[in-house]
Coordinates of C-alpha atoms in Angstrom, one line a residue:
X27 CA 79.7 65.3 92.4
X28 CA 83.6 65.5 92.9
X29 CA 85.3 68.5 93.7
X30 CA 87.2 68.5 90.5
X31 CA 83.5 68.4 88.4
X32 CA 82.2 71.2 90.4
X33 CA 84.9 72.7 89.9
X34 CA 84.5 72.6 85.7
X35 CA 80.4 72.8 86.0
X36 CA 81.2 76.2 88.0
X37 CA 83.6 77.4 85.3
X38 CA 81.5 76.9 82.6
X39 CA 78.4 78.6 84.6
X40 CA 80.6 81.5 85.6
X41 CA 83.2 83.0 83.2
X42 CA 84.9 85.4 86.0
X43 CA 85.5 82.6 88.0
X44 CA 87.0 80.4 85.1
X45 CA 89.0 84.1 84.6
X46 CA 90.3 84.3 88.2
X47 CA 91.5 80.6 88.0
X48 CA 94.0 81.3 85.1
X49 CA 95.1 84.6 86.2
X50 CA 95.4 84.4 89.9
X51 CA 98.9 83.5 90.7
X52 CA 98.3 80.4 92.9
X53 CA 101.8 79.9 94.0
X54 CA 101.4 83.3 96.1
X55 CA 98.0 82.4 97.0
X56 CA 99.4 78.9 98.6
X57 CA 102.3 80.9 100.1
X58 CA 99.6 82.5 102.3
X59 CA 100.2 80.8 105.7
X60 CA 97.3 82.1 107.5
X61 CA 99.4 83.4 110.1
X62 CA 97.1 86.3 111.4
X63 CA 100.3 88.6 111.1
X64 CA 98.6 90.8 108.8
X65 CA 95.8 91.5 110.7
X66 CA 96.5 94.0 112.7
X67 CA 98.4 96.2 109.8
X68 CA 94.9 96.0 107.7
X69 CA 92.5 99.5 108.4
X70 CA 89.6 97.3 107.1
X71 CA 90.0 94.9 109.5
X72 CA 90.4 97.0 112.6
X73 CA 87.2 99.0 111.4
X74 CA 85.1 95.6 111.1
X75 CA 86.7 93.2 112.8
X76 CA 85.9 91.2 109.6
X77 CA 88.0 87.8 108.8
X78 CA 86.7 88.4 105.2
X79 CA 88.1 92.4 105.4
X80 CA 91.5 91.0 106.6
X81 CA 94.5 90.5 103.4
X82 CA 94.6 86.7 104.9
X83 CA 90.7 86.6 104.4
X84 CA 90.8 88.2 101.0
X85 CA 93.4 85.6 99.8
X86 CA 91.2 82.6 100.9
X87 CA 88.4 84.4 99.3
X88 CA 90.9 84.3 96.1
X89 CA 92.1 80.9 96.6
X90 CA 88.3 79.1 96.7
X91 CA 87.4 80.6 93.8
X92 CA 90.5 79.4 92.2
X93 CA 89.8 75.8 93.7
X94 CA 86.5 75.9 92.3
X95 CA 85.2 75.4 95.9
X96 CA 82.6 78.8 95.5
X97 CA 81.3 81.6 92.9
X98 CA 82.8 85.1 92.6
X99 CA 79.7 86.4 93.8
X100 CA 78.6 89.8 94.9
X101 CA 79.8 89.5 98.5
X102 CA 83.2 88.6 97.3
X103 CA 83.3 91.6 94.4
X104 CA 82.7 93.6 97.7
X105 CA 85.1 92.8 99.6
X106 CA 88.1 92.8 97.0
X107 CA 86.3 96.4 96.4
X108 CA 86.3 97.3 100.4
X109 CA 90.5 96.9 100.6
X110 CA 92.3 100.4 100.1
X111 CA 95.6 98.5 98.4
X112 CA 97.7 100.3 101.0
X113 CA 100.1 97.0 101.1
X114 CA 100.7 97.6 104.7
X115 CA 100.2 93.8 105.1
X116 CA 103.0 93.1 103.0
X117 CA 106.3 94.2 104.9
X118 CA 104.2 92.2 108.0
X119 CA 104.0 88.9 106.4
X120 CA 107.1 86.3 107.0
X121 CA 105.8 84.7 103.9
X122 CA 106.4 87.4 101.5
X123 CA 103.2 87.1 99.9
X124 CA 102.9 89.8 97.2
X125 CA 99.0 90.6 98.2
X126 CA 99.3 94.1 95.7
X127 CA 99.9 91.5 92.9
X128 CA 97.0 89.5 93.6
X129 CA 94.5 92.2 94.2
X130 CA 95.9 93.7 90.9
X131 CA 95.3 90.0 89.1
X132 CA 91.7 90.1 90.8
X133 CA 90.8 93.6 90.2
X134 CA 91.6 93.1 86.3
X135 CA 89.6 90.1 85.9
X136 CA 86.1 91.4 87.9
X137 CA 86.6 94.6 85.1
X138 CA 86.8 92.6 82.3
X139 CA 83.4 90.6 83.5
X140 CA 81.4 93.7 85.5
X141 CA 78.7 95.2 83.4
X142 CA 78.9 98.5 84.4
X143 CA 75.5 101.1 84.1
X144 CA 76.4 103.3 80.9
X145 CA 77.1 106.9 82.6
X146 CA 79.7 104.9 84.8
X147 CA 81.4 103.2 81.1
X148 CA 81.3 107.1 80.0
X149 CA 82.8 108.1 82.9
X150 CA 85.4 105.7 83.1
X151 CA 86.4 105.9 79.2
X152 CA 86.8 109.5 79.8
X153 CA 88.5 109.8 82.7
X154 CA 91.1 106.4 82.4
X155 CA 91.3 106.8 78.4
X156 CA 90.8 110.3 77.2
X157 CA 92.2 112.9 80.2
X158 CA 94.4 111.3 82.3
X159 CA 96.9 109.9 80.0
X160 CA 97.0 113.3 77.7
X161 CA 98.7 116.7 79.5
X162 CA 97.0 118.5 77.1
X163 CA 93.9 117.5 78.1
X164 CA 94.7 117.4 82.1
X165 CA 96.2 121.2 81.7
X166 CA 92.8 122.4 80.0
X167 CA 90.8 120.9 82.8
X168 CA 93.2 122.5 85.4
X169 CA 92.5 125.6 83.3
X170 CA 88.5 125.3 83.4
X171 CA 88.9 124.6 87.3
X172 CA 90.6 127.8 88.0
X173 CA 88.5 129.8 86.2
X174 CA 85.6 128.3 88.5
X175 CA 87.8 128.7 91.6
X176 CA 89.0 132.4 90.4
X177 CA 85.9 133.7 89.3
X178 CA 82.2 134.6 90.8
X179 CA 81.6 131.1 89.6
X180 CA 82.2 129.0 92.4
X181 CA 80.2 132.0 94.8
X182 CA 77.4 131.8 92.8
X183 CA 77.3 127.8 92.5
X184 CA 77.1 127.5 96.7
X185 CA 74.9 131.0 96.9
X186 CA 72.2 129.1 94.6
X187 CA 72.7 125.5 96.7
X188 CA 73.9 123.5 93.6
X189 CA 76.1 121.4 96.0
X190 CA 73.4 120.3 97.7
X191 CA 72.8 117.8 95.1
X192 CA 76.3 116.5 95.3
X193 CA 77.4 113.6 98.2
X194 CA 78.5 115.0 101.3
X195 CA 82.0 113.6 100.9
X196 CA 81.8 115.5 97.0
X197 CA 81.0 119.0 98.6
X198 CA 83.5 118.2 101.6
X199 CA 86.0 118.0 98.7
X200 CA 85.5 120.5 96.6
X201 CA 85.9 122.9 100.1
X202 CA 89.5 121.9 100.4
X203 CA 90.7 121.5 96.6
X204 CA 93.7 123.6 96.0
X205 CA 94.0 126.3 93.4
X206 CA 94.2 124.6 89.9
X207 CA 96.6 125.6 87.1
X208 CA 96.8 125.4 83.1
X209 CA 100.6 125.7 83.9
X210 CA 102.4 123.3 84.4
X211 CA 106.0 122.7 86.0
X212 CA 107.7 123.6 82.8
X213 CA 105.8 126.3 81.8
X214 CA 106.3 127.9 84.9
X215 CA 109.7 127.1 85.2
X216 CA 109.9 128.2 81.5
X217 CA 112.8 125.0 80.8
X218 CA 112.3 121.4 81.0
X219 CA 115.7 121.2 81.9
X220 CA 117.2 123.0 85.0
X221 CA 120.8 122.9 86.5
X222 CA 122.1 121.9 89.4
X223 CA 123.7 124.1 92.4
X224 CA 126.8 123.7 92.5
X225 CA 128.6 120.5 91.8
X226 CA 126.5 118.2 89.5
X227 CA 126.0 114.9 91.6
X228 CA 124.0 113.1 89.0
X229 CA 120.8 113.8 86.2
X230 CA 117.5 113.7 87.5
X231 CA 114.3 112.7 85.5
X232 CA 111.6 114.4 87.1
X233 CA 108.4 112.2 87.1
X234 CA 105.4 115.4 86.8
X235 CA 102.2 113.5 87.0
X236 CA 98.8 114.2 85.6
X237 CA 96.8 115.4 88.8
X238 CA 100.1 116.7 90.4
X239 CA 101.3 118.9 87.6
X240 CA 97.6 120.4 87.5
X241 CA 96.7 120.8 91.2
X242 CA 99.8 120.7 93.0
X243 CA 102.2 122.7 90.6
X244 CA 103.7 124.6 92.7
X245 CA 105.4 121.4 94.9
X246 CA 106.5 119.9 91.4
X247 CA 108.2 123.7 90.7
X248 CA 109.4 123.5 94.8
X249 CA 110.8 119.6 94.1
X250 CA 112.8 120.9 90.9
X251 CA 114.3 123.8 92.9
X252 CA 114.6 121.0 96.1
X253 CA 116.5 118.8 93.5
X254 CA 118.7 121.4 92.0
X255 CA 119.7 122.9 95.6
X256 CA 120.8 119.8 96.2
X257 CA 123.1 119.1 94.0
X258 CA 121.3 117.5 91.0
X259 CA 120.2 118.6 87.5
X260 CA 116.5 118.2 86.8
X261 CA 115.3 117.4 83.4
X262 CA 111.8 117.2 83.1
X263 CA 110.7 115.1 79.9
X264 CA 107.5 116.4 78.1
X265 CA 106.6 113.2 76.4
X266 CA 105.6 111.7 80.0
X267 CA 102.5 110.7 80.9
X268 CA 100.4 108.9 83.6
X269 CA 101.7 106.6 85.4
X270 CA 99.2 103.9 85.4
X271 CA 98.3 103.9 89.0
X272 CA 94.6 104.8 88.8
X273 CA 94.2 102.6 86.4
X274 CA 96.1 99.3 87.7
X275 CA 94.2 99.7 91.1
X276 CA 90.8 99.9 89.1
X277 CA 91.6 97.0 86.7
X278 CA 92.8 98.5 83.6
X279 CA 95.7 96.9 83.4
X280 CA 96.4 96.8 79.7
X281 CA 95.9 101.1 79.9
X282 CA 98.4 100.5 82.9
X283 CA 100.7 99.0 81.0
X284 CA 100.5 101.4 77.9
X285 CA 101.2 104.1 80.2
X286 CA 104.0 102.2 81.5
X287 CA 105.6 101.6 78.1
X288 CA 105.6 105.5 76.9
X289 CA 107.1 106.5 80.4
X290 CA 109.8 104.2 79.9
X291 CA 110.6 105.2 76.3
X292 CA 110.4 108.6 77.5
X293 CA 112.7 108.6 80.2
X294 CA 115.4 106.1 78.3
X295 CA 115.2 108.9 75.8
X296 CA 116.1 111.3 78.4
X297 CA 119.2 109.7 79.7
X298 CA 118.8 110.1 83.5
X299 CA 120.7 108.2 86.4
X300 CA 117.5 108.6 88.6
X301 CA 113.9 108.6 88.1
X302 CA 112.5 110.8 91.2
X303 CA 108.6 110.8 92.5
X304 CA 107.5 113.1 94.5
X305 CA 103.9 111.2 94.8
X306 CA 104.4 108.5 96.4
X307 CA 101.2 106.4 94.6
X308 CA 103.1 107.4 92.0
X309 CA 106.6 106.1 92.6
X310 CA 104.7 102.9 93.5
X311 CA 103.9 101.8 90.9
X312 CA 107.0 103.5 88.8
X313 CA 109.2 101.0 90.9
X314 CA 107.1 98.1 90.4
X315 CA 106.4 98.4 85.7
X316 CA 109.4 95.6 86.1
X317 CA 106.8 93.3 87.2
X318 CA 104.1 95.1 85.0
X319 CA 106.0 94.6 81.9
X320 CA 107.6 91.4 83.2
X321 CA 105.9 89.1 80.1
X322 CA 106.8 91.9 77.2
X323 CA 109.3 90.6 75.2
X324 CA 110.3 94.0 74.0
X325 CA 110.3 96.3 77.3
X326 CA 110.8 93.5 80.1
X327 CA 114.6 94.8 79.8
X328 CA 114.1 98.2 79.6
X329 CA 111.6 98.4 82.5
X330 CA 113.4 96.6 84.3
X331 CA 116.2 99.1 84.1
X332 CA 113.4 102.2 84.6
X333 CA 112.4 100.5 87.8
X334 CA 115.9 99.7 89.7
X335 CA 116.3 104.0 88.9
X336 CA 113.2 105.0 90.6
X337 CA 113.6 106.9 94.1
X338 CA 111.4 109.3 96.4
X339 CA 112.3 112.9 96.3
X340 CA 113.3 112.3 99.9
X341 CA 115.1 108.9 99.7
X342 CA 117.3 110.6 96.9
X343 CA 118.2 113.5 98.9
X344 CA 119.3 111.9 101.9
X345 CA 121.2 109.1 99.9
X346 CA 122.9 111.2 97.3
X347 CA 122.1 114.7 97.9
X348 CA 124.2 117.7 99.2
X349 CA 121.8 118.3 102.3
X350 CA 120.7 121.9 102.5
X351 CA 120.2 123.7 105.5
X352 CA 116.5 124.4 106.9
X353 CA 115.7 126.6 109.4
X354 CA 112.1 127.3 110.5
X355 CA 110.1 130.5 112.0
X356 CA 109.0 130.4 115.6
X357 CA 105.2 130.9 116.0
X358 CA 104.0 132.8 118.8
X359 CA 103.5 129.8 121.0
X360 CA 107.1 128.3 120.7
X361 CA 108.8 126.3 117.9
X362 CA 107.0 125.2 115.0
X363 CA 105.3 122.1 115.7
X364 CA 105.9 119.3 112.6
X365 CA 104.1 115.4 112.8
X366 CA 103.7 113.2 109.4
X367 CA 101.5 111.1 108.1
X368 CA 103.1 107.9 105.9
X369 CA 102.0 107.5 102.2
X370 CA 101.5 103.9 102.8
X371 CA 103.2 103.0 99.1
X372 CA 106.2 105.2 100.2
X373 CA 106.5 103.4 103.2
X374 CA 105.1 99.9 102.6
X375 CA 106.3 99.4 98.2
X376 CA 109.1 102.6 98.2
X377 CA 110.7 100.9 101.3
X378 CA 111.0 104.8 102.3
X379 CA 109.3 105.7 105.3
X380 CA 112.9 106.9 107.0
X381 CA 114.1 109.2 104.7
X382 CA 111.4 112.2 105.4
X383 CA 112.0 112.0 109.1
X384 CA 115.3 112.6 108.5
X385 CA 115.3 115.9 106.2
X386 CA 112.2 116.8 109.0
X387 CA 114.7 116.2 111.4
X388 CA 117.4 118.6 109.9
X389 CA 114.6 122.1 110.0
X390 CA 116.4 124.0 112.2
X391 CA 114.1 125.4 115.1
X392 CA 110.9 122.9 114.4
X393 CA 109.9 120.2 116.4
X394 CA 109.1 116.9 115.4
X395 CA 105.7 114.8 117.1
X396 CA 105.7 111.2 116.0
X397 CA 102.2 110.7 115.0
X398 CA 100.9 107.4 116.5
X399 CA 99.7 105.0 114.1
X400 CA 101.1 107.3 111.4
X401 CA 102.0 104.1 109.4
X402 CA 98.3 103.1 109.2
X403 CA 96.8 104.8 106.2
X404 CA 94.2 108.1 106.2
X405 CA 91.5 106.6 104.1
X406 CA 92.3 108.3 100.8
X407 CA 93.9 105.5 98.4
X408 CA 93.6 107.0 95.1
X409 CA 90.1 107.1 94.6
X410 CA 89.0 104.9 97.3
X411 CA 87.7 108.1 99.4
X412 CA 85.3 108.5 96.1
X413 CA 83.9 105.4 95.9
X414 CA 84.1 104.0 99.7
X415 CA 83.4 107.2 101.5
X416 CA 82.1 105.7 104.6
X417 CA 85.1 103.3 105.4
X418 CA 86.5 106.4 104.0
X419 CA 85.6 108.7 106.2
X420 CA 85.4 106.3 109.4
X421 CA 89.4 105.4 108.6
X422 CA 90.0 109.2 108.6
X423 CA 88.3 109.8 111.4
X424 CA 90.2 107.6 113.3
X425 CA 93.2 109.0 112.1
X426 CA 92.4 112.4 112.9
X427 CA 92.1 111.7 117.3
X428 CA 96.0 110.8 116.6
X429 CA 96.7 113.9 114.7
X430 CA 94.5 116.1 117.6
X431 CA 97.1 114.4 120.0
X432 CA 100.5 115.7 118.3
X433 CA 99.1 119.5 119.4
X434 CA 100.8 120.5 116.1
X435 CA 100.9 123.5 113.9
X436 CA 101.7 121.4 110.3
X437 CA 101.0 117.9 109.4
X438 CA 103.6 116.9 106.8
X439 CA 102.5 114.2 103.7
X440 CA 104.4 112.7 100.9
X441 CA 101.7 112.2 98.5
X442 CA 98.8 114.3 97.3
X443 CA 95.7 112.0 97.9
X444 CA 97.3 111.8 101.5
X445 CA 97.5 115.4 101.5
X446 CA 93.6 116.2 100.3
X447 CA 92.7 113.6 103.0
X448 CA 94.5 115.6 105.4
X449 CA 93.0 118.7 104.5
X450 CA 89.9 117.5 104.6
X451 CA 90.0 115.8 108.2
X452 CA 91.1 119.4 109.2
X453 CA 88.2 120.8 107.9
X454 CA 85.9 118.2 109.5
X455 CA 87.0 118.1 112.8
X456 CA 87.8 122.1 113.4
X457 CA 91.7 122.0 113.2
X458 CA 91.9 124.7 110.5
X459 CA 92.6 127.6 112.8
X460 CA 95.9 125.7 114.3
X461 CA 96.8 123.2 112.0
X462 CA 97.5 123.1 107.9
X463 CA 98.5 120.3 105.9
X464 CA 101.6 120.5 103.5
X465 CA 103.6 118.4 100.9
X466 CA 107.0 117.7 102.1
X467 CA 108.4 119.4 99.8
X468 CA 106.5 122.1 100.0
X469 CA 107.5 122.3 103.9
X470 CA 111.3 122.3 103.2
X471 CA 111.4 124.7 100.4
X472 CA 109.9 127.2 102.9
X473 CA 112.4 126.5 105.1
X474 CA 115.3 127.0 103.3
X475 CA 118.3 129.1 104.5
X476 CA 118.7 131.6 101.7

């Protein structure tokens, strides 16, 4: 039998396979040179040593299916599943291949043909459909978790040993979750628009988040305040929602998308120069819903536009901002220490890795420890610590003999996955007594010179 009639026989046998052929973009999959360049940037492939677990294996993986020359089987759901999407692979390869586009492509098409068990369909409906795109919805939950956190609730739950029951990388997570809110930034800044100090540089859309405006409120109140002391007025529009990156990693593109469409009607609506992230999962995928909406005839244009305006909280500062003056506390051993850890879309999509080294540069009486291997990610990738916590786990721990090196009293993040992660490898290697992990932003508004 020719190639070419395997090919068909295979396609009509297998309808992901016939899926992955139409939507894979082949032109990047050929672009791939096999170079090896990305090798060493990939976490999965340093942990396994795995051709397969390597972005140059993954796109031969992609490209054989597409040439009809093998099945989508299990072994290659897995390791398309196994890959954290950091993109560090990407500002590595002299090709340019866009690997986050072809995962994306993949990813989508394995959804639309995986025949999940029913309490995972429930759980993903719920979670991808009905909480994360409604604020509502996502401030009642961060309402119901503070009452657990807040109350005898969450005593009584590891008194009786209900945790027990739960993963160990579950219970290790709920330890470090910080205090949850049913208030978010513009409730408890009580305006969605605030002014700028001083001078007006330029108007600010401020993109909230779903998880970040319910667990990490008070860094979406300290980037407003970070913004406006800056020189730029905030506004903060309330017909936002999520931004899609959840969803585009786990194949729900077309929710990706819809998501995509409201943020960009609501920030056109809100007439802003800038769109600013302070996540920067988020701002990924923010800069990128030009090529998300690229084939919609009625927002290509518009998205387009969204994208060129989007910006780190950090990149915006340093570019445009009037820099403020930190200064930091001395601790009793000396000046505080500082070390970061990359959000590998800030650095690897954002193009944005400089910018927070510089304001961390500017704290006035802290010193900065590169962190080695800080560009190589923690392990957390959206949900990836949830449903890979043993490449999880064994990334982190990897990552957390650098951070022991630095000898540092705060380990700085720009994303809040990056910064649970962080928290967590604390906790599990003993840290907790010298070390905390903060948001950025967090760190500077601390440091401010009042």
């Amino acid at each position: 039998m020719s190639v070419t009639a395997k090919s068909l026989a295979s396609d009509k046998r297998n309808p992901l396979a016939e899926h992955l052929k139409l939507s894979l973009n082949y032109d990047e999959l050929t672009n791939c040179m096999r170079c090896g360049f990305c090798q060493p940037a990939c976490p999965t492939f340093n942990e396994t040593g795995l051709e397969a677990a390597s972005p140059r294996g993954r796109i031969a993986l992609m490209k054989a299916v597409a040439d009809g020359l093998m099945d989508p089987d299990e072994s290659f759901k897995a390791q398309l599943d196994l890959c954290l999407g950091c993109r560090a692979c990407e500002p590595v390869c002299p090709s340019d291949v866009k690997y986050g586009q072809l995962l994306e492509q993949a990813r989508e098409a394995i959804e639309t043909h995986t025949e999940r068990r029913l309490w995972v369909k429930l759980l993903r409906r719920l979670t991808f459909r009905h909480l994360f795109p409604h604020p509502k919805r996502m401030r009642l939950l961060g309402g119901l978790i503070a009452l657990y956190q807040r109350t005898g609730l969450r005593s009584l739950v590891c008194m009786t040993g209900l945790l027990k029951w739960f993963p160990e990388h579950m219970r290790q997570m709920e330890a470090i979750l910080p205090d949850a809110s049913s208030k978010g930034v513009i409730k408890q800044l009580g305006a969605s628009v605030y002014p700028a100090k001083g001078a007006k540089i330029a108007r600010v859309g401020m993109f909230r988040g779903c998880i970040m405006d319910v667990l990490f409120t008070g860094t979406n109140v300290n980037t407003v305040k970070l913004l406006s002391e800056s020189g730029f007025e905030v506004v903060i529009p309330d017909t936002q929602t999520c931004c899609g990156a959840l969803h585009a990693h786990s194949g729900e593109m077309e929710q990706a998308r819809a998501l995509a469409k409201k943020n960009v009607r609501a920030f056109q609506d809100a007439q802003v120069d800038y769109i600013v992230s302070n996540a920067g999962g988020c701002g990924a995928l923010l800069i990128e819903y030009d090529h998300l909406l690229h084939g919609d005839a009625e927002f290509a244009e518009a998205a387009a536009a969204f994208a060129a305006k989007v910006k780190d909280v950090s990149q915006l500062i340093v570019e445009r901002g009037n820099m403020p003056d930190f200064s930091a506390s001395r601790t009793t051993s000396g000046p505080l220490k500082i070390t970061y850890q990359d959000s590998c879309h800030l650095r690897n999509v954002m193009k944005s890795g400089a910018a927070p080294r510089k304001l961390m540069s500017r704290v006035e009486g802290a010193s900065f420890v590169e962190l080695e291997q800080s560009d190589r990610c923690c392990g957390s990738a959206g949900i990836y610590n949830l449903v890979q916590p043993e490449m999880s786990t064994q990334i982190l721990d990897h990552k957390m003999d650098h951070v022991k090196r630095t000898d540092c009293h705060v380990l700085v993040t720009s994303n809040p996955g990056c910064l649970l992660q962080m928290k967590l490898g604390i906790e599990r290697h003993g840290l907790s007594r010298q070390m905390q992990a903060v948001h950025i932003v967090d760190l500077l508004c601390d440091t401010l010179k009042k």
